[in-house]
């Protein structure tokens, strides 16, 4: 993967480049953003926010992905910290706002900032005594820390019948592995409501009750296992605001106005009319509001072109199934334990539909199992966990008939919040375009190209096709001025392609959120395309480091940065690399005056069946290096676009640039070789024959070396031409050459073309080395009997001369017979 934050090559390189800093102009060096403090604020206010990490002193812009938050007046605190005035619009969307810091020298990792509706207050220690909680007013956001074995208490006043809602942002802040717990208690320490992991909020928690009487109520916040630490920051919204566990229906049609019912609030349900956006909005949600306030975060809501059908109870069996006409979106609630919902439609023979259930993906607690059956018969198809706990299958109607779709919870659970949505849609081609996941902790680097002026930077793009095949073009819109993207075709057999961003020498220092998409090369194929880029914030320390919390954005941040002290290019190979062959890929650096540091070079991606060596460097003060490459016997035959990344240490940190996109052609071997097995006695000599079959004409002579010979077995390098039919190697062994079957022999064929070698590794040969037979004991030979005189036989016809290969085969057979007779 391309990395914008690779480790330094070694400490001496850093020392050298720091010493050169005064002699060089400002040069690109990627920043690192590790903390945003405070991590959130109230909408409608302006506040100072500090951005901390490394190499941030030249920060120019805070790049926000969502509208409603802007940063101005960025001030350097020191090389690793900057302060900015952050203005939050009064109508800013609530919840998480993704961001990156743009410096003059690069783009940072993805981080974020939380926007809330309430005034902000700080936790005030000591507040870990239930009898002495911190007093707070209603409708505030508390910023605190859950330390090890820490329990934080807060107290609010509430009137009888008043709603008390508490929601915690902990894991969602993306700082550390933090599993928060919250409880609402009365002054007698009786727990009225509590929450650890709420399905609505992933690993975070919320609780809501109606006050049974006038009085004080205690809010408890802690890490669920009392195992917090100084990094376990939290934001807790406490108030009398509405907080529903679900909304019904959980989706609707683009641009329509529909009635939605808010579910799961202890103060009661409510129905409101909502007008939906006319086009797709990433991570779309709707927020409940009443006279007391509004929810801290929206409830996720599906936007599609499908119309809605709402279940009509009773629909617990096939006879009472809710009817619908496909395609359609089916919406229901498993209202109680053991509830089963059914929907029925008339299907025509040959019609094929996808059935996608959205439950947990919309933060419902349902663990669905979905079935489909011909009415009056048993299930023909079913699914439990296709997308996490959610269900999916495809069904082709085998005949004209009525078909019934049914839904049940895997554990038989149910309740008002067990909302689900089944989207029944025709099969349609789809293309999902992504970057590799940005996992800074695992060293993947920043998935946002920071392109130095007059230079290049590459990133990998992945394309996942559904229900179509063929080649795909990768496209970009809204790139910064002076930047262009060069993207090879994503060929039909592949899912990854290196994409190159190139900046003009006079490109303005700026960044944009570019829209990346894919389009079928075949103009007859219309395909919907979506782009996403995932950033992993929290990984599990067990379970192979699986992602516990991440964010996904819908655009690619691309920036122009100050110039780099070096550039690299691939010396375009003039010859192909053949299957089962190898190549040395030459990379050349151009250095600015005074820049001498070593440059690590590597391929971020290899074509299928091709391998390349990592850990190759252009040495300090030098300008070239060779990356060893090889192709296996099944490498795909075509010309690929490849790129090399270079990483070095600039005056303030690591700098990455990329080469041009160069051609690498994978070809079939020029010759085929067939080995004749050979046998030899230790200390003796023998011949090994190899038959040559030409596949491709080649000029001049090729050197052919026999490789893999046992210890102290020697032979000469042979030469062949395109007309050669066989090779004979004369093998010389030593008395100590190891006995046994040696099966790893092959020939290395080097064809020179256009002044460059084409190295083949071909064939598989066997050499058997035998130990000498023991000498038999001497015995007196009997006197020969007198032979009768026979008539002279007629002269035999002269034998047909044996070919060289036939002589070798005969010699081998005789030696095997002699060896067998001596046993």
mmCIF file of N, CA, C and O in Angstrom, residues 194-238:
data_model
loop_
_atom_site.group_PDB
_atom_site.id
_atom_site.type_symbol
_atom_site.label_atom_id
_atom_site.label_comp_id
_atom_site.label_asym_id
_atom_site.label_seq_id
_atom_site.Cartn_x
_atom_site.Cartn_y
_atom_site.Cartn_z
ATOM 1 N N UNK A 194 -30.224 1.729 32.967
ATOM 2 C CA UNK A 194 -28.784 1.615 32.750
ATOM 3 C C UNK A 194 -28.538 1.089 31.342
ATOM 4 O O UNK A 194 -29.440 0.534 30.702
ATOM 5 N N UNK A 195 -27.288 1.260 30.886
ATOM 6 C CA UNK A 195 -26.944 0.802 29.541
ATOM 7 C C UNK A 195 -25.446 0.592 29.447
ATOM 8 O O UNK A 195 -24.662 1.383 29.980
ATOM 9 N N UNK A 196 -25.072 -0.489 28.765
ATOM 10 C CA UNK A 196 -23.662 -0.735 28.452
ATOM 11 C C UNK A 196 -23.486 -0.550 26.948
ATOM 12 O O UNK A 196 -23.090 0.513 26.486
ATOM 13 N N UNK A 197 -23.821 -1.560 26.165
ATOM 14 C CA UNK A 197 -23.740 -1.448 24.711
ATOM 15 C C UNK A 197 -25.153 -1.332 24.158
ATOM 16 O O UNK A 197 -25.914 -2.301 24.176
ATOM 17 N N UNK A 198 -25.522 -0.158 23.658
ATOM 18 C CA UNK A 198 -26.830 0.035 23.047
ATOM 19 C C UNK A 198 -26.719 -0.224 21.555
ATOM 20 O O UNK A 198 -25.844 0.339 20.895
ATOM 21 N N UNK A 199 -27.593 -1.077 21.028
ATOM 22 C CA UNK A 199 -27.548 -1.367 19.595
ATOM 23 C C UNK A 199 -27.619 -0.081 18.785
ATOM 24 O O UNK A 199 -26.964 0.051 17.752
ATOM 25 N N UNK A 200 -28.371 0.903 19.268
ATOM 26 C CA UNK A 200 -28.519 2.164 18.563
ATOM 27 C C UNK A 200 -27.196 2.893 18.406
ATOM 28 O O UNK A 200 -26.973 3.601 17.430
ATOM 29 N N UNK A 201 -26.273 2.719 19.374
ATOM 30 C CA UNK A 201 -25.047 3.524 19.431
ATOM 31 C C UNK A 201 -23.786 2.664 19.359
ATOM 32 O O UNK A 201 -22.742 3.064 19.858
ATOM 33 N N UNK A 202 -23.861 1.479 18.776
ATOM 34 C CA UNK A 202 -22.713 0.595 18.682
ATOM 35 C C UNK A 202 -22.217 0.235 20.085
ATOM 36 O O UNK A 202 -22.972 -0.309 20.871
ATOM 37 N N UNK A 203 -20.965 0.582 20.438
ATOM 38 C CA UNK A 203 -20.449 0.231 21.757
ATOM 39 C C UNK A 203 -20.742 1.300 22.809
ATOM 40 O O UNK A 203 -20.386 1.140 23.972
ATOM 41 N N UNK A 204 -21.341 2.397 22.424
ATOM 42 C CA UNK A 204 -21.663 3.439 23.389
ATOM 43 C C UNK A 204 -23.006 3.164 24.055
ATOM 44 O O UNK A 204 -23.670 2.179 23.741
ATOM 45 N N UNK A 205 -23.408 4.047 24.977
ATOM 46 C CA UNK A 205 -24.545 3.753 25.827
ATOM 47 C C UNK A 205 -25.478 4.953 25.936
ATOM 48 O O UNK A 205 -25.050 6.100 25.813
ATOM 49 N N UNK A 206 -26.766 4.664 26.173
ATOM 50 C CA UNK A 206 -27.692 5.723 26.552
ATOM 51 C C UNK A 206 -28.801 5.117 27.408
ATOM 52 O O UNK A 206 -29.120 3.925 27.322
ATOM 53 N N UNK A 207 -29.377 5.962 28.267
ATOM 54 C CA UNK A 207 -30.483 5.553 29.123
ATOM 55 C C UNK A 207 -31.477 6.698 29.188
ATOM 56 O O UNK A 207 -31.096 7.870 29.101
ATOM 57 N N UNK A 208 -32.749 6.360 29.345
ATOM 58 C CA UNK A 208 -33.795 7.373 29.376
ATOM 59 C C UNK A 208 -34.932 6.883 30.255
ATOM 60 O O UNK A 208 -35.355 5.720 30.140
ATOM 61 N N UNK A 209 -35.420 7.753 31.149
ATOM 62 C CA UNK A 209 -36.531 7.408 32.041
ATOM 63 C C UNK A 209 -37.444 8.618 32.178
ATOM 64 O O UNK A 209 -37.059 9.746 31.846
ATOM 65 N N UNK A 210 -38.627 8.363 32.725
ATOM 66 C CA UNK A 210 -39.525 9.434 33.147
ATOM 67 C C UNK A 210 -39.445 9.505 34.664
ATOM 68 O O UNK A 210 -39.619 8.491 35.354
ATOM 69 N N UNK A 211 -39.149 10.679 35.180
ATOM 70 C CA UNK A 211 -38.966 10.846 36.623
ATOM 71 C C UNK A 211 -40.242 10.448 37.358
ATOM 72 O O UNK A 211 -41.317 10.976 37.063
ATOM 73 N N UNK A 212 -40.124 9.528 38.314
ATOM 74 C CA UNK A 212 -41.329 9.092 39.043
ATOM 75 C C UNK A 212 -41.806 10.104 40.077
ATOM 76 O O UNK A 212 -42.941 10.013 40.562
ATOM 77 N N UNK A 213 -40.949 11.050 40.442
ATOM 78 C CA UNK A 213 -41.325 12.052 41.448
ATOM 79 C C UNK A 213 -40.381 13.242 41.327
ATOM 80 O O UNK A 213 -39.328 13.160 40.695
ATOM 81 N N UNK A 214 -40.783 14.340 41.945
ATOM 82 C CA UNK A 214 -39.882 15.488 42.009
ATOM 83 C C UNK A 214 -38.666 15.118 42.826
ATOM 84 O O UNK A 214 -38.757 14.389 43.825
ATOM 85 N N UNK A 215 -37.496 15.608 42.390
ATOM 86 C CA UNK A 215 -36.318 15.347 43.197
ATOM 87 C C UNK A 215 -35.042 15.346 42.387
ATOM 88 O O UNK A 215 -34.998 15.797 41.234
ATOM 89 N N UNK A 216 -34.012 14.839 43.062
ATOM 90 C CA UNK A 216 -32.690 14.784 42.439
ATOM 91 C C UNK A 216 -32.433 13.378 41.891
ATOM 92 O O UNK A 216 -32.826 12.384 42.511
ATOM 93 N N UNK A 217 -31.734 13.344 40.745
ATOM 94 C CA UNK A 217 -31.412 12.068 40.105
ATOM 95 C C UNK A 217 -29.919 12.052 39.780
ATOM 96 O O UNK A 217 -29.352 13.054 39.333
ATOM 97 N N UNK A 218 -29.333 10.898 40.058
ATOM 98 C CA UNK A 218 -27.876 10.747 39.934
ATOM 99 C C UNK A 218 -27.548 10.051 38.615
ATOM 100 O O UNK A 218 -28.129 9.004 38.285
ATOM 101 N N UNK A 219 -26.601 10.632 37.877
ATOM 102 C CA UNK A 219 -26.091 10.035 36.637
ATOM 103 C C UNK A 219 -24.722 9.437 36.928
ATOM 104 O O UNK A 219 -23.824 10.136 37.412
ATOM 105 N N UNK A 220 -24.554 8.141 36.655
ATOM 106 C CA UNK A 220 -23.258 7.467 36.848
ATOM 107 C C UNK A 220 -22.641 7.172 35.481
ATOM 108 O O UNK A 220 -23.300 6.623 34.600
ATOM 109 N N UNK A 221 -21.357 7.523 35.335
ATOM 110 C CA UNK A 221 -20.625 7.256 34.092
ATOM 111 C C UNK A 221 -19.305 6.595 34.454
ATOM 112 O O UNK A 221 -18.588 7.073 35.348
ATOM 113 N N UNK A 222 -18.969 5.507 33.769
ATOM 114 C CA UNK A 222 -17.702 4.814 34.011
ATOM 115 C C UNK A 222 -17.371 3.935 32.824
ATOM 116 O O UNK A 222 -18.197 3.764 31.908
ATOM 117 N N UNK A 223 -16.185 3.365 32.854
ATOM 118 C CA UNK A 223 -15.849 2.296 31.907
ATOM 119 C C UNK A 223 -16.527 1.037 32.406
ATOM 120 O O UNK A 223 -16.563 0.771 33.609
ATOM 121 N N UNK A 224 -17.094 0.244 31.503
ATOM 122 C CA UNK A 224 -17.965 -0.861 31.918
ATOM 123 C C UNK A 224 -17.278 -1.846 32.842
ATOM 124 O O UNK A 224 -17.916 -2.427 33.726
ATOM 125 N N UNK A 225 -15.966 -2.060 32.671
ATOM 126 C CA UNK A 225 -15.230 -2.999 33.521
ATOM 127 C C UNK A 225 -14.313 -2.267 34.501
ATOM 128 O O UNK A 225 -13.393 -2.872 35.050
ATOM 129 N N UNK A 226 -14.554 -0.985 34.703
ATOM 130 C CA UNK A 226 -13.736 -0.138 35.583
ATOM 131 C C UNK A 226 -12.284 -0.070 35.117
ATOM 132 O O UNK A 226 -11.384 0.191 35.902
ATOM 133 N N UNK A 227 -12.060 -0.322 33.827
ATOM 134 C CA UNK A 227 -10.689 -0.406 33.307
ATOM 135 C C UNK A 227 -10.371 0.783 32.414
ATOM 136 O O UNK A 227 -9.780 0.632 31.356
ATOM 137 N N UNK A 228 -10.784 1.967 32.826
ATOM 138 C CA UNK A 228 -10.517 3.150 32.022
ATOM 139 C C UNK A 228 -9.075 3.615 32.148
ATOM 140 O O UNK A 228 -8.245 3.006 32.823
ATOM 141 N N UNK A 229 -8.780 4.715 31.494
ATOM 142 C CA UNK A 229 -7.458 5.322 31.572
ATOM 143 C C UNK A 229 -7.570 6.773 31.122
ATOM 144 O O UNK A 229 -8.659 7.239 30.757
ATOM 145 N N UNK A 230 -6.471 7.480 31.128
ATOM 146 C CA UNK A 230 -6.490 8.893 30.794
ATOM 147 C C UNK A 230 -6.923 9.204 29.385
ATOM 148 O O UNK A 230 -7.260 10.352 29.072
ATOM 149 N N UNK A 231 -6.911 8.185 28.504
ATOM 150 C CA UNK A 231 -7.347 8.402 27.119
ATOM 151 C C UNK A 231 -8.840 8.175 26.929
ATOM 152 O O UNK A 231 -9.363 8.423 25.847
ATOM 153 N N UNK A 232 -9.545 7.707 27.972
ATOM 154 C CA UNK A 232 -10.974 7.403 27.866
ATOM 155 C C UNK A 232 -11.796 8.681 28.067
ATOM 156 O O UNK A 232 -12.482 8.868 29.074
ATOM 157 N N UNK A 233 -11.713 9.577 27.094
ATOM 158 C CA UNK A 233 -12.508 10.788 27.119
ATOM 159 C C UNK A 233 -13.952 10.462 26.759
ATOM 160 O O UNK A 233 -14.214 9.544 25.982
ATOM 161 N N UNK A 234 -14.867 11.233 27.337
ATOM 162 C CA UNK A 234 -16.267 11.046 26.989
ATOM 163 C C UNK A 234 -16.971 12.397 26.888
ATOM 164 O O UNK A 234 -16.528 13.413 27.421
ATOM 165 N N UNK A 235 -18.071 12.381 26.139
ATOM 166 C CA UNK A 235 -19.021 13.490 26.084
ATOM 167 C C UNK A 235 -20.387 12.907 26.437
ATOM 168 O O UNK A 235 -20.857 11.977 25.776
ATOM 169 N N UNK A 236 -21.012 13.449 27.484
ATOM 170 C CA UNK A 236 -22.293 12.936 27.950
ATOM 171 C C UNK A 236 -23.334 14.038 27.825
ATOM 172 O O UNK A 236 -23.172 15.116 28.395
ATOM 173 N N UNK A 237 -24.370 13.748 27.027
ATOM 174 C CA UNK A 237 -25.477 14.689 26.897
ATOM 175 C C UNK A 237 -26.559 14.323 27.908
ATOM 176 O O UNK A 237 -27.108 13.207 27.841
ATOM 177 N N UNK A 238 -26.825 15.226 28.839
ATOM 178 C CA UNK A 238 -27.824 15.006 29.884
ATOM 179 C C UNK A 238 -28.917 16.049 29.724
ATOM 180 O O UNK A 238 -28.631 17.254 29.642
#
